[in-house]
Coordinates of C-alpha atoms in Angstrom, one line a residue:
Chain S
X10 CA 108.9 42.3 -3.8
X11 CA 106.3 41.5 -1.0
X12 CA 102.8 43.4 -0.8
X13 CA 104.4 46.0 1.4
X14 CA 106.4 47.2 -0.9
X15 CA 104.9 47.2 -4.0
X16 CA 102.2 49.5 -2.6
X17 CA 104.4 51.6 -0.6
X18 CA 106.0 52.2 -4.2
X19 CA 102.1 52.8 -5.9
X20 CA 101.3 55.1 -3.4
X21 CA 104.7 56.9 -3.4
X22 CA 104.1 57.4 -7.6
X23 CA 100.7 58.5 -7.0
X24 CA 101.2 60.7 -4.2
X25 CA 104.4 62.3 -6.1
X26 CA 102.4 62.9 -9.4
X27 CA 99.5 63.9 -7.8
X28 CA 101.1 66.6 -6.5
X29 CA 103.2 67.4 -9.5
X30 CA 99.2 68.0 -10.8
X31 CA 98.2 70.2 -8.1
X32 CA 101.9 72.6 -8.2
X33 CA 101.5 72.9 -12.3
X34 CA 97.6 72.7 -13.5
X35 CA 96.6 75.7 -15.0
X36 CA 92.6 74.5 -14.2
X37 CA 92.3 75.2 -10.4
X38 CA 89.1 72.4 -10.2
X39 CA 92.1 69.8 -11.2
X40 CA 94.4 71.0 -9.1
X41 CA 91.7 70.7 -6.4
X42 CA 91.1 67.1 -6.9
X43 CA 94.3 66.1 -7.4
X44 CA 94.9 67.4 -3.7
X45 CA 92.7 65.3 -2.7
X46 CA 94.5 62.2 -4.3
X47 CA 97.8 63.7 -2.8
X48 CA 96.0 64.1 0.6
X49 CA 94.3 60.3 0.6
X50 CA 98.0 59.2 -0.2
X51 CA 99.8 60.5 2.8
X52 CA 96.8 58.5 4.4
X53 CA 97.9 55.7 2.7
X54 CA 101.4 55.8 3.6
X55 CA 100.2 56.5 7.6
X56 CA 98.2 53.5 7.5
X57 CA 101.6 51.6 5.6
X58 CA 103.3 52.7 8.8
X59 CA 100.9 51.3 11.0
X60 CA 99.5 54.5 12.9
X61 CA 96.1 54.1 12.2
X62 CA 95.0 57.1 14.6
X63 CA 96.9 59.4 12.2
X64 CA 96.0 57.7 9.0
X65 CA 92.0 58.1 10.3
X66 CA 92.8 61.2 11.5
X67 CA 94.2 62.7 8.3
X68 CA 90.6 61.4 6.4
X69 CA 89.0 62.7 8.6
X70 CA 90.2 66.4 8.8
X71 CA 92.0 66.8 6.0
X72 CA 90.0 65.2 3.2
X73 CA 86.7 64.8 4.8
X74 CA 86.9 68.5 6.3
X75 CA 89.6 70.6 5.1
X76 CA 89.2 69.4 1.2
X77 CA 85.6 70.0 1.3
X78 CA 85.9 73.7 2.2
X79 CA 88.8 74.3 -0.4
X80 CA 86.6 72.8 -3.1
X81 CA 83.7 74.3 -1.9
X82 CA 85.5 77.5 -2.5
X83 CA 87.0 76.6 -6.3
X84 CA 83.3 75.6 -7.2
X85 CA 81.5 79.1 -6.1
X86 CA 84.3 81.0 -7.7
X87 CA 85.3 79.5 -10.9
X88 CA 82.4 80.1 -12.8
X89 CA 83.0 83.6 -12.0
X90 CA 83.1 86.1 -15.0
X91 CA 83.7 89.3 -13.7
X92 CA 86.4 88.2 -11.4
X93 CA 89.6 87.5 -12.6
X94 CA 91.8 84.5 -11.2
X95 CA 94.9 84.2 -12.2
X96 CA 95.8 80.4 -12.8
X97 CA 98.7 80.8 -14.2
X98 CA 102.8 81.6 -12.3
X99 CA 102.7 84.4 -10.2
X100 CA 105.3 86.1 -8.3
X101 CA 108.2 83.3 -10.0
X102 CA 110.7 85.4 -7.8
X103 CA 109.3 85.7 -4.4
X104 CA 108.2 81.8 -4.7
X105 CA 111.6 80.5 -5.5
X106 CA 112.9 82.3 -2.2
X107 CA 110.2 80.9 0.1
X108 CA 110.0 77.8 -1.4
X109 CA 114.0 76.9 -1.5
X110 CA 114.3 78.4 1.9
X111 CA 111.8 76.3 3.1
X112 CA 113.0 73.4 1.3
X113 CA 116.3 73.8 2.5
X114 CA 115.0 73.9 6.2
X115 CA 113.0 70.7 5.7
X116 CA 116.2 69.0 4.2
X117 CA 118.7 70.1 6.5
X118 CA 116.1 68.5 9.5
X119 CA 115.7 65.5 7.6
X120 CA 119.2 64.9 7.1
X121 CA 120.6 66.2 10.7
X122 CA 117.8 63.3 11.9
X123 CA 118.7 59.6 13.0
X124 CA 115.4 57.8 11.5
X125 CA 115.3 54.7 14.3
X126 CA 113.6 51.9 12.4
X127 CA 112.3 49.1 14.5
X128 CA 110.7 46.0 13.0
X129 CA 107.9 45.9 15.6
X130 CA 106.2 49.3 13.8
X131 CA 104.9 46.4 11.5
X132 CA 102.3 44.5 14.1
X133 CA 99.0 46.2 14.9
X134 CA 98.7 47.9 18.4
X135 CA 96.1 50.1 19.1
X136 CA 98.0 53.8 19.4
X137 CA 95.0 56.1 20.0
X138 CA 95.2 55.4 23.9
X139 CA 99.1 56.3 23.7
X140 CA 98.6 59.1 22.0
X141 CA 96.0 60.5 24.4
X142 CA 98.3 59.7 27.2
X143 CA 100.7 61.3 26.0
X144 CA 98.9 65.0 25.1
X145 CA 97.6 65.1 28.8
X146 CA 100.6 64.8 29.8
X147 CA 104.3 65.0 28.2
X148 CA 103.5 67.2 25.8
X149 CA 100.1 69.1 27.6
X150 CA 102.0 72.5 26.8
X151 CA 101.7 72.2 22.9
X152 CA 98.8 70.9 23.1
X153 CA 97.4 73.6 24.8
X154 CA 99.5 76.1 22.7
X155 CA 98.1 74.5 19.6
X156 CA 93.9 74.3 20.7
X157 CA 94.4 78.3 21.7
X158 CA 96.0 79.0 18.5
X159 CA 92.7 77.3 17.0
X160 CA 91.0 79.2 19.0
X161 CA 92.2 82.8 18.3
X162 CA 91.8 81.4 14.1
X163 CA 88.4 80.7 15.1
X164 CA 87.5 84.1 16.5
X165 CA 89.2 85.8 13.9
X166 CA 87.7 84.1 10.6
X167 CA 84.1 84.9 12.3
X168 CA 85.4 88.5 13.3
X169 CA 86.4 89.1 9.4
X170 CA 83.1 87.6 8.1
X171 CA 81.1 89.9 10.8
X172 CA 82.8 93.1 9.4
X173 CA 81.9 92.5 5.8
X174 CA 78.3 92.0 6.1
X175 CA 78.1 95.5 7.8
X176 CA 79.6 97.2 4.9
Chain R
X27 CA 98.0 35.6 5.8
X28 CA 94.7 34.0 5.4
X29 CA 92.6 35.7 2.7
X30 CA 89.6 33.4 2.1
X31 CA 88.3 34.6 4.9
X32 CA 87.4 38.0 4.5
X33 CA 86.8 38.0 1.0
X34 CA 83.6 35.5 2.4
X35 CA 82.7 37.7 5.0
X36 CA 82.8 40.6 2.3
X37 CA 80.5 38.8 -0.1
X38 CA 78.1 37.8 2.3
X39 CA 77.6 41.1 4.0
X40 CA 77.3 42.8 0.7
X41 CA 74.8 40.9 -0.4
X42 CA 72.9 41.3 2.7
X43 CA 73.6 44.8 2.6
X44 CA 72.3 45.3 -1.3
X45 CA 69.3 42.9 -0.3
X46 CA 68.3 44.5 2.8
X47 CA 68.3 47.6 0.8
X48 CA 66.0 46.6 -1.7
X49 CA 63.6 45.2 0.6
X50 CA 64.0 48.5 2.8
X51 CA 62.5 50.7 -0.3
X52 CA 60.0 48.6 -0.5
X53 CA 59.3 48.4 3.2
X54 CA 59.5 52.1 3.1
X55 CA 56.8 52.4 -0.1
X56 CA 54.4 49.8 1.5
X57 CA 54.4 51.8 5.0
X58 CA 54.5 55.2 3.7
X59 CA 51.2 53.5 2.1
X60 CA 49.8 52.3 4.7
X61 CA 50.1 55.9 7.0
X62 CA 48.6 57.8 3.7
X63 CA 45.7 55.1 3.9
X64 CA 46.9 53.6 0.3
X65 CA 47.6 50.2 -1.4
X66 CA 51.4 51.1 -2.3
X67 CA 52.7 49.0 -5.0
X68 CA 50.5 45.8 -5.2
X69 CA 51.0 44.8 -8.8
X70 CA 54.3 42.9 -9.0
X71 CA 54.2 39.5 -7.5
X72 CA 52.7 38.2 -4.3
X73 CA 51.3 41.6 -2.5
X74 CA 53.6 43.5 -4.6
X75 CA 56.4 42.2 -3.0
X76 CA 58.4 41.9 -6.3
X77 CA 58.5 45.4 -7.0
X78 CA 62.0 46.5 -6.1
X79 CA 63.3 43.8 -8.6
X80 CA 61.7 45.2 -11.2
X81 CA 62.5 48.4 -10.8
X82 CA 66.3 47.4 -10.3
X83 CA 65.7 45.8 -13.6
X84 CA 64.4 49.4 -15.1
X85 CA 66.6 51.2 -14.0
X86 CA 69.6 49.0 -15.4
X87 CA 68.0 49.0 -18.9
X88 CA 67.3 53.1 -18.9
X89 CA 69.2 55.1 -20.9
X90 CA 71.9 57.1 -19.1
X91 CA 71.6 60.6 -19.9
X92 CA 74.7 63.1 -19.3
X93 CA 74.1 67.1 -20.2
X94 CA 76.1 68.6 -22.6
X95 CA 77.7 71.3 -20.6
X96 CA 78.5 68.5 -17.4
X97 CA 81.8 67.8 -16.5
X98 CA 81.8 63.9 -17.7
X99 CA 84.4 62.4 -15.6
X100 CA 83.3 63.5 -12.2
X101 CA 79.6 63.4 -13.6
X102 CA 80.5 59.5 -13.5
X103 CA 82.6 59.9 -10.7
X104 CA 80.4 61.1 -8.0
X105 CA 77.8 58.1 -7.9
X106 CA 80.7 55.8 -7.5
X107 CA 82.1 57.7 -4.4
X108 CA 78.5 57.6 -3.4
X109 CA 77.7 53.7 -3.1
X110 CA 81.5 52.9 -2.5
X111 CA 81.2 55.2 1.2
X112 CA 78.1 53.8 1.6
X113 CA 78.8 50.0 1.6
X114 CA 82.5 50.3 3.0
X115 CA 81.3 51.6 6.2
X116 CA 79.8 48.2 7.6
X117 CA 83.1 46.8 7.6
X118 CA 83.8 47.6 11.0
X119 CA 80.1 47.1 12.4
X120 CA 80.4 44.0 14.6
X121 CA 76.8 42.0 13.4
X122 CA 77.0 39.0 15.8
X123 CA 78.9 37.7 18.6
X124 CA 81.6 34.9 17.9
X125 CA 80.0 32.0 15.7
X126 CA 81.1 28.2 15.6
X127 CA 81.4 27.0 12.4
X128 CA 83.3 24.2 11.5
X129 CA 85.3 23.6 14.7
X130 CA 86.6 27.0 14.7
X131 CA 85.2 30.3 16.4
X132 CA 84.7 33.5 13.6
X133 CA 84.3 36.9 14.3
X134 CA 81.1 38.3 12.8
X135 CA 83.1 41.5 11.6
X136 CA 85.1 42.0 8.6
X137 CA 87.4 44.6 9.7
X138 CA 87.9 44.9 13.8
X139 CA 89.9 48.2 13.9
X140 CA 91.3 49.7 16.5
X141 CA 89.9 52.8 15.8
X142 CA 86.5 51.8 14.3
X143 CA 84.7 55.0 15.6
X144 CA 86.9 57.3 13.6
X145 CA 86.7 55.2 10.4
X146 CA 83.2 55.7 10.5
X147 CA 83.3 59.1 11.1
X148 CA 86.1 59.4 8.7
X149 CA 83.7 57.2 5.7
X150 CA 80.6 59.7 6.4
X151 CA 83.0 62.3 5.8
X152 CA 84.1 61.4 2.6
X153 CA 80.7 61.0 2.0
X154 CA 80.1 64.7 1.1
X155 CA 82.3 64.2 -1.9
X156 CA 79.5 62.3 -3.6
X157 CA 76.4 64.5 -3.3
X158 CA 79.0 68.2 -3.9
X159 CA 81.0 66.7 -6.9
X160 CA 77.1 65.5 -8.2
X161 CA 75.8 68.7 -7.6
X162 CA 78.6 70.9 -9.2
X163 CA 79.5 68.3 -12.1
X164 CA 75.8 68.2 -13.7
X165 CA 76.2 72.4 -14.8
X166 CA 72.3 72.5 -13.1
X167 CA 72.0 75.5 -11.1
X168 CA 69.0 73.0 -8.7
X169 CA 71.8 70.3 -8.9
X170 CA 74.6 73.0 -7.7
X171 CA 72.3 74.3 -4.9
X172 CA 71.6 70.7 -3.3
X173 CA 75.2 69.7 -3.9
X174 CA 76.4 73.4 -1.5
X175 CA 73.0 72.5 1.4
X176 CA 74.6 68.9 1.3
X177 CA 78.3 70.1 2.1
X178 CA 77.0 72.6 4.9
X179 CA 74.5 69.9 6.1
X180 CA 76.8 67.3 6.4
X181 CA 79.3 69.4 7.9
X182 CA 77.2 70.8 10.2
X183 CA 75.9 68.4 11.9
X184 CA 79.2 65.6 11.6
X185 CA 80.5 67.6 14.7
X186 CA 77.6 66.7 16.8
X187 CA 77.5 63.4 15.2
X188 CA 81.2 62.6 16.6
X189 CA 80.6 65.0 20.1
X190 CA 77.6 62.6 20.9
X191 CA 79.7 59.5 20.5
X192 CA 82.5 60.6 22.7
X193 CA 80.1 59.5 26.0
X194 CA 80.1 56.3 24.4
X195 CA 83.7 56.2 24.0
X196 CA 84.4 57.5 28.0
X197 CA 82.4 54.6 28.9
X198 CA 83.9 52.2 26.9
X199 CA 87.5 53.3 27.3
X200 CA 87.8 52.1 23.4
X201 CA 87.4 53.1 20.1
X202 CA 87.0 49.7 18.8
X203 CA 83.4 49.1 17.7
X204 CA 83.5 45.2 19.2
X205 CA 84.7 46.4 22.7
X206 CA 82.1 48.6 23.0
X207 CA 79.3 46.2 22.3
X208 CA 81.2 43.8 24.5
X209 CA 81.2 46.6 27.5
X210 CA 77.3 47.0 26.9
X211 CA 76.8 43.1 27.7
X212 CA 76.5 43.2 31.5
X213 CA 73.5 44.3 33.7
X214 CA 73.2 46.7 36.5
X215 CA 71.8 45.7 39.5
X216 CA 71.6 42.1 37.6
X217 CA 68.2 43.0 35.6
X218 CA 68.5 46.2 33.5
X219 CA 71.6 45.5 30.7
X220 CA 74.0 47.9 30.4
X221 CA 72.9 49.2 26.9
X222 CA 74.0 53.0 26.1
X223 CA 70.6 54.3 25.2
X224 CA 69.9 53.6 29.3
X225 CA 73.4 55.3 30.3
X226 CA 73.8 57.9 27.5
X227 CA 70.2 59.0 26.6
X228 CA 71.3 62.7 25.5
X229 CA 73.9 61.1 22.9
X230 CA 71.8 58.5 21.5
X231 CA 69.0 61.1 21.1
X232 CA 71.5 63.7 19.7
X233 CA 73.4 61.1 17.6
X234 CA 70.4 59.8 16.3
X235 CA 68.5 63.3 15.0
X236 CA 72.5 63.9 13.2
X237 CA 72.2 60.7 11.5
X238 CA 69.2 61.4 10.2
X239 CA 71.5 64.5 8.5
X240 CA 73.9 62.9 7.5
X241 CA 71.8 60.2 5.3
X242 CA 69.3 63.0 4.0
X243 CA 66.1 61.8 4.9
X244 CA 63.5 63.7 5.6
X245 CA 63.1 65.9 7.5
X246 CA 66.6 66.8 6.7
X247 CA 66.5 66.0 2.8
X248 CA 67.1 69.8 2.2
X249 CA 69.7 68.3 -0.5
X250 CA 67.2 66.8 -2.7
X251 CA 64.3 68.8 -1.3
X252 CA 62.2 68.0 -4.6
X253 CA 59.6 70.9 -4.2
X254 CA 62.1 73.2 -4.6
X255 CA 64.9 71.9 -6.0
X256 CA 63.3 69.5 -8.7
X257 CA 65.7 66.5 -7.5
X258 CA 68.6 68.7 -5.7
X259 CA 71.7 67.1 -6.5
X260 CA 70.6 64.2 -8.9
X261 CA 68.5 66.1 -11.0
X262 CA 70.8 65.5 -14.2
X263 CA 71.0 61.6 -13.4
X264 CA 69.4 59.0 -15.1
X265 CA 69.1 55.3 -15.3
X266 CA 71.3 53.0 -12.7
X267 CA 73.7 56.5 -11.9
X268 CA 70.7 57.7 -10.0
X269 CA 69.9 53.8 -9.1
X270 CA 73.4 54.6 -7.2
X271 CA 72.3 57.3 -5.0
X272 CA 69.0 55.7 -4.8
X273 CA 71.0 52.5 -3.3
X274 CA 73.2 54.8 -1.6
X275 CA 70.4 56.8 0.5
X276 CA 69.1 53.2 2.0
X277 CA 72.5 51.7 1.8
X278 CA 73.7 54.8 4.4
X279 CA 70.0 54.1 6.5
X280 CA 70.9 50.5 6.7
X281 CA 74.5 51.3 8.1
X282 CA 73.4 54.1 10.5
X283 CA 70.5 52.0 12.0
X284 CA 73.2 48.9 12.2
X285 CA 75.7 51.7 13.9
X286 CA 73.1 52.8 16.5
X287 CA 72.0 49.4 17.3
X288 CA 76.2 48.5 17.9
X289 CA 76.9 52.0 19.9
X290 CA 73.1 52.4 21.8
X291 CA 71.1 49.0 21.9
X292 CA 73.9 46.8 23.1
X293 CA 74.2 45.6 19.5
X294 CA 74.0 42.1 19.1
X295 CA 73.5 41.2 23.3
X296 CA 70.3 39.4 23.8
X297 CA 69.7 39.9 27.4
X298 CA 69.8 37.0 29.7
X299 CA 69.9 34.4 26.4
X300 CA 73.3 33.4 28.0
X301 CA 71.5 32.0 30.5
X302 CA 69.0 29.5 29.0
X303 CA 71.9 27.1 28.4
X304 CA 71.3 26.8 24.6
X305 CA 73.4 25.6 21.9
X306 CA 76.7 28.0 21.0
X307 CA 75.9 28.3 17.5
X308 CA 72.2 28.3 18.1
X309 CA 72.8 31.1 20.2
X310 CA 75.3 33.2 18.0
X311 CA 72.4 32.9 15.3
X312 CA 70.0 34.1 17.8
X313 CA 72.4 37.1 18.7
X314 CA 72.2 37.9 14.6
X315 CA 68.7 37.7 14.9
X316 CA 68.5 40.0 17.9
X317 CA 70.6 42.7 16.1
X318 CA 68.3 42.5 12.7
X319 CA 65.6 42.9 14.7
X320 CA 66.8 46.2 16.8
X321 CA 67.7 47.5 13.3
X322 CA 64.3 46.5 11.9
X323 CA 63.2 48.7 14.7
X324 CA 65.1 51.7 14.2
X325 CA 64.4 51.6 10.1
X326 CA 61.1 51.4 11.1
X327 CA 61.4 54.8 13.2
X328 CA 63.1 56.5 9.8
X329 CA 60.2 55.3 7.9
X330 CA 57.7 56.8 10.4
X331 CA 59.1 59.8 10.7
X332 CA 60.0 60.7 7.3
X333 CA 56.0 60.4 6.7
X334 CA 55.2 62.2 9.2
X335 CA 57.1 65.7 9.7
X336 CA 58.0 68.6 7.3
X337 CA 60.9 69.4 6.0
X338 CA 63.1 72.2 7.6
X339 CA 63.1 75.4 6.5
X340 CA 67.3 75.8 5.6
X341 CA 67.8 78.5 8.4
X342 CA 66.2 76.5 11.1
X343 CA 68.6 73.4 9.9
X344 CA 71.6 75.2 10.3
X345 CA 70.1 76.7 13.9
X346 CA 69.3 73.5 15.1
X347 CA 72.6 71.9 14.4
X348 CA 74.8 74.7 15.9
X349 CA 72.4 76.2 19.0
X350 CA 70.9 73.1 19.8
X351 CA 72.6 70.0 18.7
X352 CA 76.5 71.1 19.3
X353 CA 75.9 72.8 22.7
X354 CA 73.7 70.2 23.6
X355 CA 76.2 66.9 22.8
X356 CA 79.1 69.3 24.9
X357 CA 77.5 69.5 27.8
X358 CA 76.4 65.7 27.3
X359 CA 80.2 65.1 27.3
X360 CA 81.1 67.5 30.8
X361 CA 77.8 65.9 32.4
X362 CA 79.4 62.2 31.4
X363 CA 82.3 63.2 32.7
X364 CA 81.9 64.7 35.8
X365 CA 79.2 61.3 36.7
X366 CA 82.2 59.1 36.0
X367 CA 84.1 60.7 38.0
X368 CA 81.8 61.2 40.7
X369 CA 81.2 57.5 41.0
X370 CA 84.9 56.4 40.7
X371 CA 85.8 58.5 43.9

């Protein structure tokens, strides 16, 4: 076994167990940090691939932006006596039919998929540049789609924060 | 693969870095003294020149105290995330042009990424982790209040940290830190050198005030604002776990000044030394020399400033990083563009 794979195999264990942590922990700080192990994994395994745009990328929003928030959130409320959160399985029923439907989805795509491997992925070539190419112009439309959508989250969240402080 | 390589460059730019650091407290006690029209520390060897060493030393043998109710594991944790952001983040700053050294040309980088600008961005972000998990793990309702002003701070102002840099990055056409200081290396009209600070004034100002965020000194140290907070987030550390952040704090001013100097001041180009026909290796030293010196200067502007204006007041924080700092670095990026397109027509 070669560097490669023995660290595509660490990071697959940690990123697996980590999130075993985060579905089944009855202590929501845990399951917060172990989301961010799970989350600095999938970085890990970008960077394996060699896109290093998405790898940064996915520090920088998701566990430099994203994770902040969400633990941000656990901290203020935990401590919380008067509030009860429920830590514990809710709603087994409704979560089985969600989460086998979208399971199934996600495995039908990945098996109706031809996965092209090419041995070049393993040299380092600056993909930022292609990627921005691309967005302005093959794919410009979902691009677009996507900032609006964004956009309208944006508006909302401030929109639902306004209305409270009135009340 | 070769490995000796950069496990050489590593060592030496960590030593340097921890060095630097040491002798940057210490340049920051003896000015702060000098301003307030006071010796400083004058006891420990020549001029009181030994005193960091001494208080490493301290701090090393102090006892390390951990409250009852703190949540031990990230109590330990947080200092850790703390120095390791801090010191990972010069990897990709490019300190010096090539240097010939035994026959063979180096590059004075450790790690020349492709997207260098978004690791850094990517390292202050993680960043946060340090002073929030501090703040909430010590069970200190001062601690849990600087660790929440850090998180909103820092998040704050990282957008018009990265919005400031995207001028940089139109000019450049790159994201790689070492192209860009190669791009600043040529002159216009074959006297002024083509340093950003000259062609992107309103992102070096605006990147500059948001670095002075993101590494908590004053007047953004809202985090550990000690008047009111007692220490902010480390109030429940002791002994070489607050050395950490201690390092940390001059660790990040150290990177951010080397970062500036690399985006702003042409990093390590010494203008016109090209031309005196010197010696390559004599030169390369001189171009390592240039960019200490550049840094020297803008460590010197933290120091000044943080002895001379008052904190914020948390309000006009947050409105200065989101009415005045965000709108400020967008319009920096439409003016930038429209110009560049206006003079490739």
């Amino acid at each position: 076994m070669d560097l490669y794979t023995i660290s595509f195999y660490m990071f697959a264990v940690l990123l697996l167990g980590s999130a075993i942590v985060v579905v089944f922990s009855r202590n929501i700080v845990r399951a917060a940090f172990a989301l961010m192990i799970t989350l600095l994994s999938i970085a890990a395994f970008y960077v394996l691939m060699m896109a290093d745009f998405v790898g940064i990328v996915q520090l920088l929003l998701y566990v430099g932006g994203i994770l902040v928030l969400i633990l941000f959130g656990v901290m203020l409320t935990n401590r919380q006596i008067s509030v009860d959160i429920r830590e514990g399985a809710i709603q087994t029923i409704p979560a089985v039919i969600v989460t086998s439907t979208i399971g199934g989805i996600l495995a039908g795509a990945i098996w109706s998929t031809a996965w092209p491997m090419r041995e070049a992925a393993r040299s380092v070539a600056a993909t930022a540049p292609v990627i921005g190419e691309m967005f302005l112009t093959t794919y410009l439309l979902p691009f677009e789609v996507a900032s609006v959508l964004l956009l309208v989250a944006l508006v909302g969240a401030a929109l639902i924060a306004r209305r409270e402080r009135k009340s | 693969m070769d490995l000796l390589e950069p496990i050489i460059k590593i060592a030496v730019v960590l030593g340097a870095l921890l060095t630097a650091s040491a002798i940057v407290v210490l340049f920051d006690r003896k000015f702060s003294a000098y301003i307030q029209n006071r010796y400083g520390p004058n006891r420990v060897g020549p001029g009181g020149w030994m005193q960091s060493i001494a208080d490493v030393v301290k701090l090393v043998m102090k006892e390390d105290i951990v409250p009852k109710a703190a949540n031990r594991f990230v109590h330990d944790l947080a200092p850790m995330i703390s120095i390791t952001v801090a010191l990972t983040t010069f990897a990709v700053i490019p300190f010096g042009d090539t240097i010939p050294l035994f026959g063979k040309e180096y590059n004075l980088i450790i790690a020349d990424v492709n997207v260098g600008i978004l690791y850094i961005l990517a390292m202050t972000g993680m960043g946060v982790y340090g002073l929030t998990l501090a703040g909430w793990s010590s069970n200190n309702k001062y601690s849990l209040f600087g660790g929440l002003r850090s998180s909103a701070q820092l998040i704050s102002y990282e957008l018009s940290m990265g919005l400031s840099l995207i001028g940089v990055i139109m000019i450049a056409g790159t994201l790689q830190i070492d192209d860009i200081v190669r791009s600043q290396t040529g002159y216009w009209f074959g006297w002024i050198p083509q340093w950003n600070v000259i062609s992107q004034p309103i992102g070096f100002i605006t990147f500059f005030v948001a670095s002075f965020a993101e590494t908590n000194r004053l007047p953004f140290d809202l985090p550990e604002a000690e008047p009111e907070l007692v220490g902010g987030y480390h109030t429940e550390y002791s002994g070489m776990k607050f050395g950490l952040f201690f390092l940390s704090e001059y660790a990040n001013m150290i990177v951010s000044s080397a970062l500036i100097t690399a985006l702003f001041l042409g990093g390590w180009h010494l203008p016109f030394a090209e031309t005196w026909g010197l010696d390559p290796l004599v030169l390369a030293l001189l171009k390592i020399g240039a960019f200490m010196f550049k840094m020297f200067i803008i460590i010197s502007f933290y120091v000044v400033i943080r002895w001379t204006l008052p904190r914020f007041r948390y309000d006009q924080l947050m409105n200065l990083g989101w009415k005045v700092m965000l709108p400020v670095s967008i319009a920096n990026v439409l003016a930038t563009g429209v110009v560049m397109l206006w003079l490739t027509r």
